[in-house]
mmCIF file of C-alpha atoms and ligand atoms in Angstrom:
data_model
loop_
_atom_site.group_PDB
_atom_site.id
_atom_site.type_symbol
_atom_site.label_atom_id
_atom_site.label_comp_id
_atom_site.label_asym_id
_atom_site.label_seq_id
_atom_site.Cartn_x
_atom_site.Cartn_y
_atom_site.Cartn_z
ATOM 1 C CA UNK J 25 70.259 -32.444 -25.326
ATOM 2 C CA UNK J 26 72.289 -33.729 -22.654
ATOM 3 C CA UNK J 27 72.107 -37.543 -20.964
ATOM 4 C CA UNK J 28 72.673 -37.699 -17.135
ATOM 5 C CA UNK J 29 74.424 -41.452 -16.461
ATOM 6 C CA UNK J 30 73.234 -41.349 -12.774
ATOM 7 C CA UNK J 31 75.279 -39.157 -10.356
ATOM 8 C CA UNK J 32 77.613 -39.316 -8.164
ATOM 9 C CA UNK J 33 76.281 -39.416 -4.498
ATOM 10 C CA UNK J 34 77.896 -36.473 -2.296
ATOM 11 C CA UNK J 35 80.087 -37.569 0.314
ATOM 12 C CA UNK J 36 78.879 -38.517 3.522
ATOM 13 C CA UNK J 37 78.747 -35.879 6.027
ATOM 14 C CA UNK J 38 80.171 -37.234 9.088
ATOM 15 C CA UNK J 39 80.898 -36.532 13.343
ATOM 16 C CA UNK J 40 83.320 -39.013 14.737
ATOM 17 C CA UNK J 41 82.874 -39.076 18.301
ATOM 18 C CA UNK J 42 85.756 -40.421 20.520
ATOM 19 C CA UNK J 43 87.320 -40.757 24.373
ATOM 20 C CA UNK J 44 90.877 -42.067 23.511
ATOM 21 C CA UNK J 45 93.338 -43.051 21.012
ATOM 22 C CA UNK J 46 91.236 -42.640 18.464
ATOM 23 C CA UNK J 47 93.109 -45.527 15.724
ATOM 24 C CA UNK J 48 89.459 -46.215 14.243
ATOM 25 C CA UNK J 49 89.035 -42.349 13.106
ATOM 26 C CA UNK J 50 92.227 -42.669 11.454
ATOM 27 C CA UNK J 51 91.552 -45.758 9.893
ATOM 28 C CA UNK J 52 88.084 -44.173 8.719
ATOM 29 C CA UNK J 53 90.352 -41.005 7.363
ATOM 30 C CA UNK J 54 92.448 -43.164 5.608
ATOM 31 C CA UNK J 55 89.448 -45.095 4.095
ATOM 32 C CA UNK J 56 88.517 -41.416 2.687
ATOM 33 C CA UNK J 57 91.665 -40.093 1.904
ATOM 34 C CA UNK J 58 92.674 -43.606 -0.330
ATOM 35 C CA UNK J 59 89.175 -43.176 -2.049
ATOM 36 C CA UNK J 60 87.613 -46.381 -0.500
ATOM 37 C CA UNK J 61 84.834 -44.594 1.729
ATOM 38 C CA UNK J 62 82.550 -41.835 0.340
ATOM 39 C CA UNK J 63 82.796 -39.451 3.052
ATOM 40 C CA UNK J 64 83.921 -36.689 4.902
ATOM 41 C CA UNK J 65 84.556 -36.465 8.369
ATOM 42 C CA UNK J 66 82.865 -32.601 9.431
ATOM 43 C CA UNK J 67 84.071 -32.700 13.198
ATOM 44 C CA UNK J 68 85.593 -34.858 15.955
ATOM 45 C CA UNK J 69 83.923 -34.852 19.153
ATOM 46 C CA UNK J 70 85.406 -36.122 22.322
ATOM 47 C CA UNK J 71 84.683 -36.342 26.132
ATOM 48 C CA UNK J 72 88.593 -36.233 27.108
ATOM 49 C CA UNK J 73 90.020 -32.743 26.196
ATOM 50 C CA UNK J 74 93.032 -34.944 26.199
ATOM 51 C CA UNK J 75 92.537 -37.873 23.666
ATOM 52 C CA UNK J 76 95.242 -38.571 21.233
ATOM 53 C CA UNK J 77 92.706 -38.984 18.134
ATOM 54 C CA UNK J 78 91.780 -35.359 18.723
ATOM 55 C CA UNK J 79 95.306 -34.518 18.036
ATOM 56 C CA UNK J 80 94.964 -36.378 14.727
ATOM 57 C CA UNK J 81 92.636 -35.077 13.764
ATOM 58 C CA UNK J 82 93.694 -31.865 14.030
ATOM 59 C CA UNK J 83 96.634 -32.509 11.920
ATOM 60 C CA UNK J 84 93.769 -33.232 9.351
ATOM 61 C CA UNK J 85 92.517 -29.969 9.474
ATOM 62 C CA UNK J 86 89.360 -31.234 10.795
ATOM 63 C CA UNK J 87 86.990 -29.543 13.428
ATOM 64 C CA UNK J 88 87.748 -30.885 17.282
ATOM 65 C CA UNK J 89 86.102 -30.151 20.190
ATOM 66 C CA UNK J 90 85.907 -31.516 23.758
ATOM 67 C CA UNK J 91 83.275 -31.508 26.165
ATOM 68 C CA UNK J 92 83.733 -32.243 29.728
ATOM 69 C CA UNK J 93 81.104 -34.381 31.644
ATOM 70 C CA UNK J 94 82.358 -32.294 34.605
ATOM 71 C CA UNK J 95 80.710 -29.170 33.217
ATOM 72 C CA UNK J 96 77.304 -30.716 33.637
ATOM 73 C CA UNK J 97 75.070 -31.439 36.195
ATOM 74 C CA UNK J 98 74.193 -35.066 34.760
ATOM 75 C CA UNK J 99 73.773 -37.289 32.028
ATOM 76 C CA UNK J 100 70.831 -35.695 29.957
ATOM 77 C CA UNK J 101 72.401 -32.158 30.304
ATOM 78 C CA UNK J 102 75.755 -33.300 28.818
ATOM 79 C CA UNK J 103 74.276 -35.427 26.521
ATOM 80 C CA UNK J 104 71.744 -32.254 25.557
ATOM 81 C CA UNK J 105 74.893 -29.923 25.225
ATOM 82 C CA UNK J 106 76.616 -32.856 22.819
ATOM 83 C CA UNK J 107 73.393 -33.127 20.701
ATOM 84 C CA UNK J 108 73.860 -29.376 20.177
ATOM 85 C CA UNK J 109 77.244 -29.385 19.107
ATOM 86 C CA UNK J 110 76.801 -32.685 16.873
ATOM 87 C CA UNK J 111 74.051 -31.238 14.903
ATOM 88 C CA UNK J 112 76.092 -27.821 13.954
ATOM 89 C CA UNK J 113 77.677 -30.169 11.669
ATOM 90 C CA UNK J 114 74.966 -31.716 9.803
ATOM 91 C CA UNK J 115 75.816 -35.006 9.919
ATOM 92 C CA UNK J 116 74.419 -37.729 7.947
ATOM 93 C CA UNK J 117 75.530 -40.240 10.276
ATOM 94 C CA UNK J 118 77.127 -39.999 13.638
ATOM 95 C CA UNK J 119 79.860 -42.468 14.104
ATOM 96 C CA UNK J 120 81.125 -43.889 18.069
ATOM 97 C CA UNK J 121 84.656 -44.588 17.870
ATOM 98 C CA UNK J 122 85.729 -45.502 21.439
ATOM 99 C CA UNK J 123 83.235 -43.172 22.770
ATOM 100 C CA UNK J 124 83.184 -44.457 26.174
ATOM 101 C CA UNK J 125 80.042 -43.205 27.686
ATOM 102 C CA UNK J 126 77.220 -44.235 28.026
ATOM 103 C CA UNK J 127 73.967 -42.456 26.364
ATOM 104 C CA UNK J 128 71.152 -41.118 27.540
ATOM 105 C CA UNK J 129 67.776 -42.223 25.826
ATOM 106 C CA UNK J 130 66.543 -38.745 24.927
ATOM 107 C CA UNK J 131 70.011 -38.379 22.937
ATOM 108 C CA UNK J 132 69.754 -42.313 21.214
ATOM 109 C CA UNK J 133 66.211 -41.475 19.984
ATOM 110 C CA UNK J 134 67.079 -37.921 18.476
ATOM 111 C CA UNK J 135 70.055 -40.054 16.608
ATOM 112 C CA UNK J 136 67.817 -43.188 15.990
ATOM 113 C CA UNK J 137 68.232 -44.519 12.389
ATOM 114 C CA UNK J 138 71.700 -42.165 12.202
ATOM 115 C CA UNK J 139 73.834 -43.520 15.156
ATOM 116 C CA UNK J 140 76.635 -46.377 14.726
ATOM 117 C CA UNK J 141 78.966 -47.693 17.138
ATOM 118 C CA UNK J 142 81.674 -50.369 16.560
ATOM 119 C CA UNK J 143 81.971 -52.937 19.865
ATOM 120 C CA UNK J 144 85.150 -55.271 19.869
ATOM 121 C CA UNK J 145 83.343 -58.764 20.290
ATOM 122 C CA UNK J 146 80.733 -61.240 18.706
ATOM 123 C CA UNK J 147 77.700 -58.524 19.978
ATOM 124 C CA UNK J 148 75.285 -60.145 21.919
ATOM 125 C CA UNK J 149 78.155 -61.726 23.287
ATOM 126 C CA UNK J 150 80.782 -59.898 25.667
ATOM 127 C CA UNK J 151 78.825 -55.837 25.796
ATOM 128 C CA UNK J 152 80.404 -54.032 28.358
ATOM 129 C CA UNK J 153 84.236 -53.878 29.187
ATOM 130 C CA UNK J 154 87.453 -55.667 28.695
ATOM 131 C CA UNK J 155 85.837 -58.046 26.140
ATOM 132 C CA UNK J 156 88.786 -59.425 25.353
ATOM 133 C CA UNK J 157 89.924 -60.837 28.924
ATOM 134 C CA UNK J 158 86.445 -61.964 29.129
ATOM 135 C CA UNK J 159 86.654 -64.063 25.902
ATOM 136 C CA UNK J 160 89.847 -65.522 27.042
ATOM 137 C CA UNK J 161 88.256 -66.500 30.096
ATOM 138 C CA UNK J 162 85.080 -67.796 28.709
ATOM 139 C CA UNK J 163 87.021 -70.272 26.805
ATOM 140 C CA UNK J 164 86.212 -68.965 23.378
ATOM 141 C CA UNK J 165 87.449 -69.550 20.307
ATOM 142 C CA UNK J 166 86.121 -67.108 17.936
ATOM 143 C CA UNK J 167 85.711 -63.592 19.060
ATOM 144 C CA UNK J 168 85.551 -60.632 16.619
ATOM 145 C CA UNK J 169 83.873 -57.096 16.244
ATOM 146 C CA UNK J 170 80.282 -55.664 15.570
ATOM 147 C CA UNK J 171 78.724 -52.493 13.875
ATOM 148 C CA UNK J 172 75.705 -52.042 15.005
ATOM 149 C CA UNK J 173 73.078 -49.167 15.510
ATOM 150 C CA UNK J 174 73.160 -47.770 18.702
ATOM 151 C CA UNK J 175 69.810 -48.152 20.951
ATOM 152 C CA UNK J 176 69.045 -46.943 24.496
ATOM 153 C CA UNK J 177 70.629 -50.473 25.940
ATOM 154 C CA UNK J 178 74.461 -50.698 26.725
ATOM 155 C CA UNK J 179 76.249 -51.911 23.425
ATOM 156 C CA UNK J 180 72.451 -53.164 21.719
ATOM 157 C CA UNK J 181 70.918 -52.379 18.650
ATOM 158 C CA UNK J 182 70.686 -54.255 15.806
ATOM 159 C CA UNK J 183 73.967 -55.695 14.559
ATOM 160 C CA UNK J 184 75.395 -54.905 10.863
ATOM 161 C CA UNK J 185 78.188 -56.517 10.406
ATOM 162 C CA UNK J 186 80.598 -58.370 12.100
ATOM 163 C CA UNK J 187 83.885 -59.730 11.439
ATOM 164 C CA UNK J 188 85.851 -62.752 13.079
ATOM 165 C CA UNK J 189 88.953 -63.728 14.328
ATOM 166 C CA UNK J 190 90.070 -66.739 16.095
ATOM 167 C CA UNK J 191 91.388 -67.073 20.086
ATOM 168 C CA UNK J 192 94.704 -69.038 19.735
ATOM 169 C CA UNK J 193 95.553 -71.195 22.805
ATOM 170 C CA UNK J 194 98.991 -68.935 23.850
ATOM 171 C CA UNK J 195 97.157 -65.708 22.951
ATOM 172 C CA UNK J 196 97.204 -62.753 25.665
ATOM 173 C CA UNK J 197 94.425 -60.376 26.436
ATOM 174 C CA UNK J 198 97.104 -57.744 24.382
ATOM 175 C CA UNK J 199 97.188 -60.119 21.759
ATOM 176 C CA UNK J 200 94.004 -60.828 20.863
ATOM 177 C CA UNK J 201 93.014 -57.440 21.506
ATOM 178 C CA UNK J 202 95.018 -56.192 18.404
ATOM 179 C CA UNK J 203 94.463 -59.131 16.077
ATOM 180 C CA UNK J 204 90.629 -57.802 17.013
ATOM 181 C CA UNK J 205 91.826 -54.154 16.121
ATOM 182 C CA UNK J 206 93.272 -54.852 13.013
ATOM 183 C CA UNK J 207 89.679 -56.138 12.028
ATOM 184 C CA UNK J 208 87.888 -52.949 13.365
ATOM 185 C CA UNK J 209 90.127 -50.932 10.926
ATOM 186 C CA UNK J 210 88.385 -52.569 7.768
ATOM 187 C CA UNK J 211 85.439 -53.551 8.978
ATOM 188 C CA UNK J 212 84.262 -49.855 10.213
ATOM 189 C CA UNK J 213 85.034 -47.920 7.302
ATOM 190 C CA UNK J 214 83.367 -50.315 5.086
ATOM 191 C CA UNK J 215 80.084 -50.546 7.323
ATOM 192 C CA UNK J 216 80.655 -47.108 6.872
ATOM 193 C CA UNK J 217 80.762 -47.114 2.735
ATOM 194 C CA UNK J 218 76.985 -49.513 2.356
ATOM 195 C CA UNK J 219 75.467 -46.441 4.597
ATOM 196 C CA UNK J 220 77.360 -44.147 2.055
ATOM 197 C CA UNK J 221 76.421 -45.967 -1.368
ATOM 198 C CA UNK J 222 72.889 -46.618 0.111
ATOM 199 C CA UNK J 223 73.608 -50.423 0.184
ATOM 200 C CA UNK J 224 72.478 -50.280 3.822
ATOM 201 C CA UNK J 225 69.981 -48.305 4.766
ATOM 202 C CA UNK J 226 66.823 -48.341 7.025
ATOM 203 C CA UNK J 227 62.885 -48.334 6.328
ATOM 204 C CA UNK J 228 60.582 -47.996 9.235
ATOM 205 C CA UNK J 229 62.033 -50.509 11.812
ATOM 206 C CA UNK J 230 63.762 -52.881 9.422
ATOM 207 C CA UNK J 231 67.047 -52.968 8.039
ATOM 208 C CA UNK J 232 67.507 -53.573 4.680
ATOM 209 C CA UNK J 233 70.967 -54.803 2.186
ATOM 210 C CA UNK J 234 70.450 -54.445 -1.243
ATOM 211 C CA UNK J 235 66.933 -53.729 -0.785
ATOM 212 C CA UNK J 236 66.504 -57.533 1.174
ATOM 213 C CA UNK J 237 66.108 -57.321 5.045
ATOM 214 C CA UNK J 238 68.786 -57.976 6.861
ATOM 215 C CA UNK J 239 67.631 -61.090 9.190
ATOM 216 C CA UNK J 240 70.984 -61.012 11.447
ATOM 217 C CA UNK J 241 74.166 -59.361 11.088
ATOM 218 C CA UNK J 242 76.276 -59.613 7.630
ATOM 219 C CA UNK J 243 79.340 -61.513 8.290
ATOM 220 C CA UNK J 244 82.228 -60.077 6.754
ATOM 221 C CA UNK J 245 85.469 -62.276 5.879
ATOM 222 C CA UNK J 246 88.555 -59.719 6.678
ATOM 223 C CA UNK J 247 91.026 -62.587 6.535
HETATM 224 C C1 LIG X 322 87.900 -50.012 19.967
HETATM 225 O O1 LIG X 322 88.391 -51.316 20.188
HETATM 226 C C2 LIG X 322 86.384 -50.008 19.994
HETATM 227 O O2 LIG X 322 85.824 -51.184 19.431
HETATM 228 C C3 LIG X 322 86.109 -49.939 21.468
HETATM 229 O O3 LIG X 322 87.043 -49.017 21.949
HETATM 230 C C4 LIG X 322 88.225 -49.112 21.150
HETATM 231 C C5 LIG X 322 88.611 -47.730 20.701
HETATM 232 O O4 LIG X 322 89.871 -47.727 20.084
HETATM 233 N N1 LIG X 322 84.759 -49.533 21.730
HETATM 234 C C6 LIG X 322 84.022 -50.023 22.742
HETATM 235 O O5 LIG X 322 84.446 -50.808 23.551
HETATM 236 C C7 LIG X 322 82.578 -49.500 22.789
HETATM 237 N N2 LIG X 322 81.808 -50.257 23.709
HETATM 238 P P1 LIG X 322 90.344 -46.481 19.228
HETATM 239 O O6 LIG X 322 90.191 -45.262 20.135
HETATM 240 O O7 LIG X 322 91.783 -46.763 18.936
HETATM 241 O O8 LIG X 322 89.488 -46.419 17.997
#
């Protein structure tokens, strides 16, 4: 007679969906390749035909493909065309990485439970663009990033996990914008991991770590 220990969960199936550079798919390939995320990455999906991260991934030997708003009549078609394309993969979770669009609700609610997105500020605060100029502005001290699930409003949904960092006095937006990168690189891939190991996962409307609900977003110490 044989004893079964528990098994091993299968890797996460993943689409990465991106419009530019793409550095938070390569930190999330990384994550996989040095063993620290429980995943694999099925396809990379991008609006720009020219992003840099599709290039990457490429050099991975992953799946890319690009899909041009231009080829649409409007926002449900595209977004209709991407669902498509996402689910020939499978995925278990679909991942925004600098996905710069914005979704239609028909596409958020066939993803609902399975969508993440990471947002570089303190989410509620600073959704929208150039969130770092804005923080500067504002007069803040702390800024940071947020995972969150992605719902029909502009950078909404219920937060994860964020991470902080502080606004010096002297920073620039450039500055503060990559001390806030640096952070995105951990903090995504390791969202990324709890949804993989089942740490994080949701039941009904509530979303629960460790089998507790989560009553506000984890805050995660990078430093
Ligand atoms: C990241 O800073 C990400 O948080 C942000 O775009 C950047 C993409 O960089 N996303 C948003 O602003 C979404 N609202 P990357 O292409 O190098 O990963």
């Amino acid at each position: 007679m044989s004893v079964t220990t528990g098994q091993a969960r299968p890797p996460l199936p993943l689409v990465v969906l991106i419009s530019r550079r793409g550095s938070n798919l390569k930190a999330i390939l990384d994550a996989i390749q040095g063993g620290e995320l429980n995943a694999s990455v099925r396809a990379v999906i991008s609006n720009n035909a020219d992003a840099p991260g599709l290039e990457y991934a490429r050099q991975n030997d992953i799946d890319t493909l690009a899909l041009d708003a231009a080829d649409y009549p409007g926002r449900e078609a595209y977004d209709h065309a991407l669902q498509g394309l996402i689910e020939r993969f499978e995925p278990g979770l679909v991942v925004l990485a600098g996905f710069m669009r914005i979704l239609s609700a028909p596409f958020v609610q066939h993803f609902r439970g399975r969508l993440i997105n990471i947002h570089p500020s303190l989410l509620p605060a600073f959704r929208g663009l150039d969130t770092h100029r804005r923080a500067i502005e504002a007069g803040a001290t702390e800024h940071g990033a947020s995972v969150h699930l992605v719902s029909e409003e502009l950078d909404g949904g219920p937060v994860i996990v964020q991470t902080k960092v502080p606004v010096l006095p002297e920073d620039s937006e450039e500055q503060l914008a990559e001390r806030v990168l640096q952070q995105e690189h951990r903090l995504y891939p390791q969202a990324i991991q709890w949804i993989a190991e089942g740490r994080l996962r949701r039941e009904g409307e509530e979303l629960q770590f460790d089998g507790r609900p989560l009553n506000g977003p984890l805050q995660l110490d990078l430093a």
